[in-house]
JSON list of C-alpha atoms in Angstrom, two decimals:
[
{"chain": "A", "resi": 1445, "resn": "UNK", "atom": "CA", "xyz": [20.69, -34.60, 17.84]},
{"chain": "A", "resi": 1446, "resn": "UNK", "atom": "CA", "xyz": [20.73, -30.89, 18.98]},
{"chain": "A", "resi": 1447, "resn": "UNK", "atom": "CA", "xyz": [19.90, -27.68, 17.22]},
{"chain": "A", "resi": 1448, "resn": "UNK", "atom": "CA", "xyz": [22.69, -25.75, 16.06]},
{"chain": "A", "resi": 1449, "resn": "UNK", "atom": "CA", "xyz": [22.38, -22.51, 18.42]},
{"chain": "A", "resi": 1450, "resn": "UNK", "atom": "CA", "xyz": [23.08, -25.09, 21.29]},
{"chain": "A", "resi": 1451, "resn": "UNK", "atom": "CA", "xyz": [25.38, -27.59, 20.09]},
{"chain": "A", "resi": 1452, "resn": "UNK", "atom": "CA", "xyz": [27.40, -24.20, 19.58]},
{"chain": "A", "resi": 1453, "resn": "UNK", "atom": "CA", "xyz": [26.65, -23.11, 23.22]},
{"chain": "A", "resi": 1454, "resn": "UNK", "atom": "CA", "xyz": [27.81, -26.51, 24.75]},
{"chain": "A", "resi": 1455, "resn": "UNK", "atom": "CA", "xyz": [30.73, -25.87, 22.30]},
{"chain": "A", "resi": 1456, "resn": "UNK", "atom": "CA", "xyz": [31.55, -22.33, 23.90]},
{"chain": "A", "resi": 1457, "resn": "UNK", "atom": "CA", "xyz": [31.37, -23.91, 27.46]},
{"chain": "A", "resi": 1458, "resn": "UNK", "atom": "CA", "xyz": [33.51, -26.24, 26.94]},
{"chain": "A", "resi": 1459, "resn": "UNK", "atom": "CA", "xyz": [36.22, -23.30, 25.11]},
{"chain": "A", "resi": 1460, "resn": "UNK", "atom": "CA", "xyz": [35.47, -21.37, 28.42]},
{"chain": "A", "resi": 1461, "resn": "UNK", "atom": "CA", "xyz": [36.86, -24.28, 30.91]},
{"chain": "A", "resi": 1462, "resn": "UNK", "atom": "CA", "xyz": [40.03, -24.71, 28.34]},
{"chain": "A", "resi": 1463, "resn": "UNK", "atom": "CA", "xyz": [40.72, -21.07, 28.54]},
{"chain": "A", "resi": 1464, "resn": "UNK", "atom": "CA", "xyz": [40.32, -20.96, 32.38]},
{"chain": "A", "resi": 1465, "resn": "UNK", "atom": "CA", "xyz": [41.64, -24.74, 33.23]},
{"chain": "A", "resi": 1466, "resn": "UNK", "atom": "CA", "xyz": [39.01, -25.76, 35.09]},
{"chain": "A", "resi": 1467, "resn": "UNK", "atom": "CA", "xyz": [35.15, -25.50, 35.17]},
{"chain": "A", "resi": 1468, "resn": "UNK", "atom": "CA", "xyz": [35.27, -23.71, 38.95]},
{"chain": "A", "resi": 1469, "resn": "UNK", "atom": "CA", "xyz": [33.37, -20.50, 38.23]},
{"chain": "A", "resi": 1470, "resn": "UNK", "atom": "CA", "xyz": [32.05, -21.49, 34.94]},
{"chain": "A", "resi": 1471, "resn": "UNK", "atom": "CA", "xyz": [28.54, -21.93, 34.08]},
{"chain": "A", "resi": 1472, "resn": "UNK", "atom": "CA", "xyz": [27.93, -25.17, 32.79]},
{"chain": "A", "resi": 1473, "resn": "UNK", "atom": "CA", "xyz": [24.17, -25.41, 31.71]},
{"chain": "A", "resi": 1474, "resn": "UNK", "atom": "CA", "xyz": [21.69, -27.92, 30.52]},
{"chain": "A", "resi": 1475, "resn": "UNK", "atom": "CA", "xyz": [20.94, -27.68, 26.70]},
{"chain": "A", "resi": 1476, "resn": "UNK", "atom": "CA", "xyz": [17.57, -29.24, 25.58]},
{"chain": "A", "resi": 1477, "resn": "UNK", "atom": "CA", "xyz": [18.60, -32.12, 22.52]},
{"chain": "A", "resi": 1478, "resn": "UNK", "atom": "CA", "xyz": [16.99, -35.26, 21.46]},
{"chain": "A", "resi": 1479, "resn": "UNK", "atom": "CA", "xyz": [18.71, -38.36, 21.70]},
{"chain": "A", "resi": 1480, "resn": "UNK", "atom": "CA", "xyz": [17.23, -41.82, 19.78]},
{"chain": "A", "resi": 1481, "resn": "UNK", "atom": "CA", "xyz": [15.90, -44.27, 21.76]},
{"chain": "A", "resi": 1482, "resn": "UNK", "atom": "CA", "xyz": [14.09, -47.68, 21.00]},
{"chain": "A", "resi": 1483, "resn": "UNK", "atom": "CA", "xyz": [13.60, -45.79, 17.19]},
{"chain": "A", "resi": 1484, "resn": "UNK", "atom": "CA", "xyz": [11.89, -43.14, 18.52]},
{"chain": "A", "resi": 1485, "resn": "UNK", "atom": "CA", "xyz": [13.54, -39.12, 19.59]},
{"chain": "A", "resi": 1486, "resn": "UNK", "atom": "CA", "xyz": [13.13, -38.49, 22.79]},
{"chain": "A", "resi": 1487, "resn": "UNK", "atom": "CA", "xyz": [13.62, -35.30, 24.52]},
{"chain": "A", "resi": 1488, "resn": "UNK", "atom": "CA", "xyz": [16.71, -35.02, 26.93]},
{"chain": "A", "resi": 1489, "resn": "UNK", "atom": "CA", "xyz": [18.95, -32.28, 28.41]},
{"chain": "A", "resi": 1490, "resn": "UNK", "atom": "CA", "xyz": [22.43, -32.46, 27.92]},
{"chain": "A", "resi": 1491, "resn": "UNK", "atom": "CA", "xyz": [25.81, -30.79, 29.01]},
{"chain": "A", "resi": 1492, "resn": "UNK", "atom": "CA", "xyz": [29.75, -30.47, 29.06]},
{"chain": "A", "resi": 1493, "resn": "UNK", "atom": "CA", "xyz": [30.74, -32.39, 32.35]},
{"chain": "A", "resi": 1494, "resn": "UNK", "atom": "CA", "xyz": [34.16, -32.81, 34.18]},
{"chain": "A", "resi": 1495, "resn": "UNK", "atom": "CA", "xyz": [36.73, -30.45, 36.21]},
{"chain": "A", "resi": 1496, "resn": "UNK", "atom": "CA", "xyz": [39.41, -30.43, 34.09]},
{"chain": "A", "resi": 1497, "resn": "UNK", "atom": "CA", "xyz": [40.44, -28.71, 30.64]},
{"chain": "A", "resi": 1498, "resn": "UNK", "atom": "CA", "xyz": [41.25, -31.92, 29.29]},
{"chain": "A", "resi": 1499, "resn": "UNK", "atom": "CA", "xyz": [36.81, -32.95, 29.91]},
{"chain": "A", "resi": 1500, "resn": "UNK", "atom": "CA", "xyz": [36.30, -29.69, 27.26]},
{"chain": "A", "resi": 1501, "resn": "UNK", "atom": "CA", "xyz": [37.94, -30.28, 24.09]},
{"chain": "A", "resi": 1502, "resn": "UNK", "atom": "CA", "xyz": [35.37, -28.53, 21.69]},
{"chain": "A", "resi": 1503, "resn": "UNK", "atom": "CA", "xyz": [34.71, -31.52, 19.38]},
{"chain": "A", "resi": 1504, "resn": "UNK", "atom": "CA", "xyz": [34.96, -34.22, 22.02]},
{"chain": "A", "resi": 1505, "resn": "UNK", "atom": "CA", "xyz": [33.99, -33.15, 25.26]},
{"chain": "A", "resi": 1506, "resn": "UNK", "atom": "CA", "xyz": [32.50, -34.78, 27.56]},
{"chain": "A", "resi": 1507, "resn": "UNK", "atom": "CA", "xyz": [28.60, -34.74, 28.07]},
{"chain": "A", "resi": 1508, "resn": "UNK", "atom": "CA", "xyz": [26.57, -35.72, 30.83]},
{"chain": "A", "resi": 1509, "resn": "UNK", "atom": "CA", "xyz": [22.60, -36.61, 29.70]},
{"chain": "A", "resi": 1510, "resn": "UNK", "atom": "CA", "xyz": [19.59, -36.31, 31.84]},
{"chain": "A", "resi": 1511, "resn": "UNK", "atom": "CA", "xyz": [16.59, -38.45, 30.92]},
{"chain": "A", "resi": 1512, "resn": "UNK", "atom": "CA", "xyz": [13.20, -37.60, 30.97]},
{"chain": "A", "resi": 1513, "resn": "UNK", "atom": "CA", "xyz": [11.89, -38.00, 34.55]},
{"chain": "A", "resi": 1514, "resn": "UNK", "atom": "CA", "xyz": [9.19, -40.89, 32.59]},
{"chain": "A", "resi": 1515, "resn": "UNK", "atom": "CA", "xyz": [11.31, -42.22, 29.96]},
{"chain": "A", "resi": 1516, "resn": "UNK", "atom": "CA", "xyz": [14.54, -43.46, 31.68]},
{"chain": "A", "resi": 1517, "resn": "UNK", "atom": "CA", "xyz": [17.04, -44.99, 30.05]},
{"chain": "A", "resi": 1518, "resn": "UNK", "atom": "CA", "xyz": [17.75, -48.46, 30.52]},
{"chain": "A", "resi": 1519, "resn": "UNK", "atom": "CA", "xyz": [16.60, -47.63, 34.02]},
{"chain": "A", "resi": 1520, "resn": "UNK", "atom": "CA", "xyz": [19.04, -44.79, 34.39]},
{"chain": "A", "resi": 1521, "resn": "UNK", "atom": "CA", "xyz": [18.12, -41.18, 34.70]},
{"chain": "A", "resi": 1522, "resn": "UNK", "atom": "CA", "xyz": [21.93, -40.16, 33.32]},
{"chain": "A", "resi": 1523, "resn": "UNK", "atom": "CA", "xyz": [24.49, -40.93, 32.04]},
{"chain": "A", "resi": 1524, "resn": "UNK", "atom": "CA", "xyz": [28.28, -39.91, 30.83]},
{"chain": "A", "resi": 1525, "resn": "UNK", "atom": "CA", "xyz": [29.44, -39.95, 27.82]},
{"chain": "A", "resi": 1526, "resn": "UNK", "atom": "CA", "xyz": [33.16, -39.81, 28.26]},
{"chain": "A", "resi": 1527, "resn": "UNK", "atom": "CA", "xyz": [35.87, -39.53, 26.01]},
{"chain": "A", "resi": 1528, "resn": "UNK", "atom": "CA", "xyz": [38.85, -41.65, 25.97]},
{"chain": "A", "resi": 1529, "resn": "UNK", "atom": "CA", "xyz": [41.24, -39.05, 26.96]},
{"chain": "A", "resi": 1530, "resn": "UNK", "atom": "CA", "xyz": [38.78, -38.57, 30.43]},
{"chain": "A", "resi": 1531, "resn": "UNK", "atom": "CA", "xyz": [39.22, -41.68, 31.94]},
{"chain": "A", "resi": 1532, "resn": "UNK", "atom": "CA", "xyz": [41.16, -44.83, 32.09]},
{"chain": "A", "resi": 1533, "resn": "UNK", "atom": "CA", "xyz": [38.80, -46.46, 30.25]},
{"chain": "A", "resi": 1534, "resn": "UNK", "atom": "CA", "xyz": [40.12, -49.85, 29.81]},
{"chain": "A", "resi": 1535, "resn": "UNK", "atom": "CA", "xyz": [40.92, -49.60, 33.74]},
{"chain": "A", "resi": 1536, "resn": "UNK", "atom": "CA", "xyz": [37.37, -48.50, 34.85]},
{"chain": "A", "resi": 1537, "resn": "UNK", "atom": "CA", "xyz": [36.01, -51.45, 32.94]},
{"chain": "A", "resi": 1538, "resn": "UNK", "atom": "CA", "xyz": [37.94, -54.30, 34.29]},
{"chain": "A", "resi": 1539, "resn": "UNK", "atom": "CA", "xyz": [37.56, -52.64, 38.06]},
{"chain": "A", "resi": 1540, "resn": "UNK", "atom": "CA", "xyz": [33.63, -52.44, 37.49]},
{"chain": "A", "resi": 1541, "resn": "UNK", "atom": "CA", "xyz": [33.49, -55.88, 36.53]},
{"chain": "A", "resi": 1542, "resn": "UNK", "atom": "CA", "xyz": [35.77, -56.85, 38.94]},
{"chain": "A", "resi": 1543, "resn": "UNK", "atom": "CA", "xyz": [33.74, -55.30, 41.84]},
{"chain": "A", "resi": 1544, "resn": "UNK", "atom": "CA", "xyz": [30.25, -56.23, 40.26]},
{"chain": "A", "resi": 1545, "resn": "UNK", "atom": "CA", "xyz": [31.88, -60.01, 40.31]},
{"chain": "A", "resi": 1546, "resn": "UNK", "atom": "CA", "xyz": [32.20, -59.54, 44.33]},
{"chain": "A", "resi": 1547, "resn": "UNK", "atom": "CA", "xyz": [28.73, -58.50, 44.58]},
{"chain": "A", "resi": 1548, "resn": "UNK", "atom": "CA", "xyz": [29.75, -54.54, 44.96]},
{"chain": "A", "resi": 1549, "resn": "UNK", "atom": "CA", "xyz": [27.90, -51.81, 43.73]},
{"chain": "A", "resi": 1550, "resn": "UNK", "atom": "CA", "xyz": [28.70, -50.06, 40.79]},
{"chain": "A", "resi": 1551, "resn": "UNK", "atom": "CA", "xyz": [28.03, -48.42, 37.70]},
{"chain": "A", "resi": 1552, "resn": "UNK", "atom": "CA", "xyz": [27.08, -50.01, 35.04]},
{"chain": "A", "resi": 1553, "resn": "UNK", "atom": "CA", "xyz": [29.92, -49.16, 31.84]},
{"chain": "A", "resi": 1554, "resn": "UNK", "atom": "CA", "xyz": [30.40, -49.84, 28.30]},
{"chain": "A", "resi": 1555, "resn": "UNK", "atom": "CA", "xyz": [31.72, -48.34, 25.26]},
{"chain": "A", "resi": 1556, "resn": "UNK", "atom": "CA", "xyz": [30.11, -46.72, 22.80]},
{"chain": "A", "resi": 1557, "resn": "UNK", "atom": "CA", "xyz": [30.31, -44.84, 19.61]},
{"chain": "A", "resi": 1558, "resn": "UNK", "atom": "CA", "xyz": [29.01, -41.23, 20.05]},
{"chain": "A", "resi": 1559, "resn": "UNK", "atom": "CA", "xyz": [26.94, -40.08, 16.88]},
{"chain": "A", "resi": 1560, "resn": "UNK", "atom": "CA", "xyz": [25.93, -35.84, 17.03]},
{"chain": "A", "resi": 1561, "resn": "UNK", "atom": "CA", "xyz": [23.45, -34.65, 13.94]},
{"chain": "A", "resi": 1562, "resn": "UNK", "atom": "CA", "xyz": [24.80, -37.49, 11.64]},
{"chain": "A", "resi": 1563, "resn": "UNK", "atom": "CA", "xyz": [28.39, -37.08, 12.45]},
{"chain": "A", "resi": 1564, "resn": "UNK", "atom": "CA", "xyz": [30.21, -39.80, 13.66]},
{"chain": "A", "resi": 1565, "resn": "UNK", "atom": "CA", "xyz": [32.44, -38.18, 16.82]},
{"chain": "A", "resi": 1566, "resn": "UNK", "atom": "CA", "xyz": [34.33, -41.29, 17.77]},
{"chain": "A", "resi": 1567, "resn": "UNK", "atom": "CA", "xyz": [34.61, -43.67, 20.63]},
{"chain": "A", "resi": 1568, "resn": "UNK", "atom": "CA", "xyz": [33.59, -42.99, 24.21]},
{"chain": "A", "resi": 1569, "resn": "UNK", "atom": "CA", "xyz": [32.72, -44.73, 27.33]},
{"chain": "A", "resi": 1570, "resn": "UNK", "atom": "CA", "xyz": [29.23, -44.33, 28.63]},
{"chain": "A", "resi": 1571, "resn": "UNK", "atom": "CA", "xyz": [29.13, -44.08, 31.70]},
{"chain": "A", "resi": 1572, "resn": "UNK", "atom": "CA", "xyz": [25.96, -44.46, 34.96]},
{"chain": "A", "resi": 1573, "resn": "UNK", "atom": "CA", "xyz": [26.11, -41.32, 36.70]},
{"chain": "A", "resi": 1574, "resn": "UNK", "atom": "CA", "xyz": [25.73, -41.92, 40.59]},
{"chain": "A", "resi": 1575, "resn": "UNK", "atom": "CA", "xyz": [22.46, -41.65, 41.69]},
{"chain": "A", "resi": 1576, "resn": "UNK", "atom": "CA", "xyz": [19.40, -43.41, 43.34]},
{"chain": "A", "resi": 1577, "resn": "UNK", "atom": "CA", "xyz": [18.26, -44.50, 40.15]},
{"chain": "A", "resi": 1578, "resn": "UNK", "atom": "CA", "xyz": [21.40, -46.63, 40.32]},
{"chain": "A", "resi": 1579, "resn": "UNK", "atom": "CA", "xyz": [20.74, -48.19, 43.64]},
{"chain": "A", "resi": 1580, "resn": "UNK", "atom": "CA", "xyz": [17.08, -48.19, 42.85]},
{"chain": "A", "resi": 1581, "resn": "UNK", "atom": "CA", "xyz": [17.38, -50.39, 39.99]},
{"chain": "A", "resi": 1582, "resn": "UNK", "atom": "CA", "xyz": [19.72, -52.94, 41.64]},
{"chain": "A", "resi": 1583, "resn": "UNK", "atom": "CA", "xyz": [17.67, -53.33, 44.33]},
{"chain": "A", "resi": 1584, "resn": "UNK", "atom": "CA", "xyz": [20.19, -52.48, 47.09]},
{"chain": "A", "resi": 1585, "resn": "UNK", "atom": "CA", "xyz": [19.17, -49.53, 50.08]},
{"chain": "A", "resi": 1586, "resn": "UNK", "atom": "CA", "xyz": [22.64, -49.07, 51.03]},
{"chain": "A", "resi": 1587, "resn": "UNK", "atom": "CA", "xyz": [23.51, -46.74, 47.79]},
{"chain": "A", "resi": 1588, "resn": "UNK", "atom": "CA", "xyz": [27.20, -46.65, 47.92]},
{"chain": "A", "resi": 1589, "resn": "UNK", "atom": "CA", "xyz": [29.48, -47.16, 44.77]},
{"chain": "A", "resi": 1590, "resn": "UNK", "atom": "CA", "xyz": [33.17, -47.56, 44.00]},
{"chain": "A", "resi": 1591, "resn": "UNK", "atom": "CA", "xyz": [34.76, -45.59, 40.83]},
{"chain": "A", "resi": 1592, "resn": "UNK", "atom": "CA", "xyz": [37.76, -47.75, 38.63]},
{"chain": "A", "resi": 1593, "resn": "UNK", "atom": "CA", "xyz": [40.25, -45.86, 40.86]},
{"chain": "A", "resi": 1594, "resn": "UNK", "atom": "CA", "xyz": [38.17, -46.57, 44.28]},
{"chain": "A", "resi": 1595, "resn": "UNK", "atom": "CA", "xyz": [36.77, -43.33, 44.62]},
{"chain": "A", "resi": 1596, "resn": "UNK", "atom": "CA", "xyz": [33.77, -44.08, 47.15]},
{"chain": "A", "resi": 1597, "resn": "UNK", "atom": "CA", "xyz": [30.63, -42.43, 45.93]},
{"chain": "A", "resi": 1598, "resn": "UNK", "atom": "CA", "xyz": [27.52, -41.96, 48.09]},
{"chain": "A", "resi": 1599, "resn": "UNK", "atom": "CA", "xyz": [26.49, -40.18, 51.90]},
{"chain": "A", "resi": 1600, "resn": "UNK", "atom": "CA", "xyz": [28.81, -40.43, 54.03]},
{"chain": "A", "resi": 1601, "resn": "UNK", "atom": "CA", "xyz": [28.26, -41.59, 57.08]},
{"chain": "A", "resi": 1602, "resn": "UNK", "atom": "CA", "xyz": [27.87, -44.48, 60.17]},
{"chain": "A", "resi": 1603, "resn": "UNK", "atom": "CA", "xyz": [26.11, -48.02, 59.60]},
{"chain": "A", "resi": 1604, "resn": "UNK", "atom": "CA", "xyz": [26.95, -50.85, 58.02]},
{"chain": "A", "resi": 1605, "resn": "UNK", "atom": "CA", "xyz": [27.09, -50.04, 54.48]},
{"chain": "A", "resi": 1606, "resn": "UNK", "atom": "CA", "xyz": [29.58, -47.18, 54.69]},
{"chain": "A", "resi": 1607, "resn": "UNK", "atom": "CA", "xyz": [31.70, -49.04, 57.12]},
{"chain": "A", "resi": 1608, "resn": "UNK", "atom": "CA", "xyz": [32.27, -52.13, 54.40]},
{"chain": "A", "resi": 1609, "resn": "UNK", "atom": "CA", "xyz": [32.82, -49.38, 51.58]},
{"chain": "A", "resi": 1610, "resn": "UNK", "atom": "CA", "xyz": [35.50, -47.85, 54.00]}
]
């Protein structure tokens, strides 16, 4: 849930990146909302995410939610919420599973059905956003990750680990 004054900020960022295109330039802040977790609110910060006008639309854009540096969740410290006209949903599942079958690191997926103040806004796929909390909770150093469309995620560099991601 989020207070009106901010659900209608998020909503005016997300106008902004339509009417330029692209979120280059635009400010794309943090709102403070609560999101329900184990039957209890917790606080969280929340905002429009993507690069593209088609990440904004004003009643299903795209969000990105930060956790609570003590009250992660599901071991994550954010996540995407993505709508279905973001990504190839259906794609990025089957390639995460695929690539989690083969022992490669990835982010953890699944749908979802995005509720905002009582209002059902529709499907999405939720989405681990890249970060150590990802290769923290896997147990694995070398923190690289694969998107659905191969899109290596992590530091770049020599060694083993970004070698075999190569």
């Amino acid at each position: 849930r989020i207070a009106s004054d901010e659900l209608h900020a998020l909503q005016r960022t997300a106008e902004a990146v339509t009417a330029r295109g692209i979120a280059t330039g635009v400010e794309r802040p943090y709102f403070p909302a609560e999101y329900l977790l184990d039957g209890r609110w917790i606080p969280i910060q929340v905002k429009a995410r993507g690069i593209y006008a088609p990440h904004y639309l004003a009643r299903r854009p795209s969000l990105r939610i930060k956790f609570p540096k003590d009250r992660y969740f599901e071991g994550k410290r954010q996540i995407n919420i993505s709508a279905p006209y973001d990504k190839g949903l259906t794609a990025d599942v089957t390639v995460n599973w695929e690539l989690e079958h083969h022992g490669i690191l990835t982010w953890d997926s699944q749908f979802v059905v995005l509720r905002v103040n009582d209002e059902t806004i529709g499907v999405f796929q939720e989405i681990e956003q890249f970060g150590r909390s990802m290769s923290d909770r896997n147990r694995r150093p070398e923190g690289v990750i694969f998107s659905g469309s191969g899109q290596v995620f992590g530091q770049e560099g020599s060694g083993p680990a970004w070698e075999k991601a190569q």
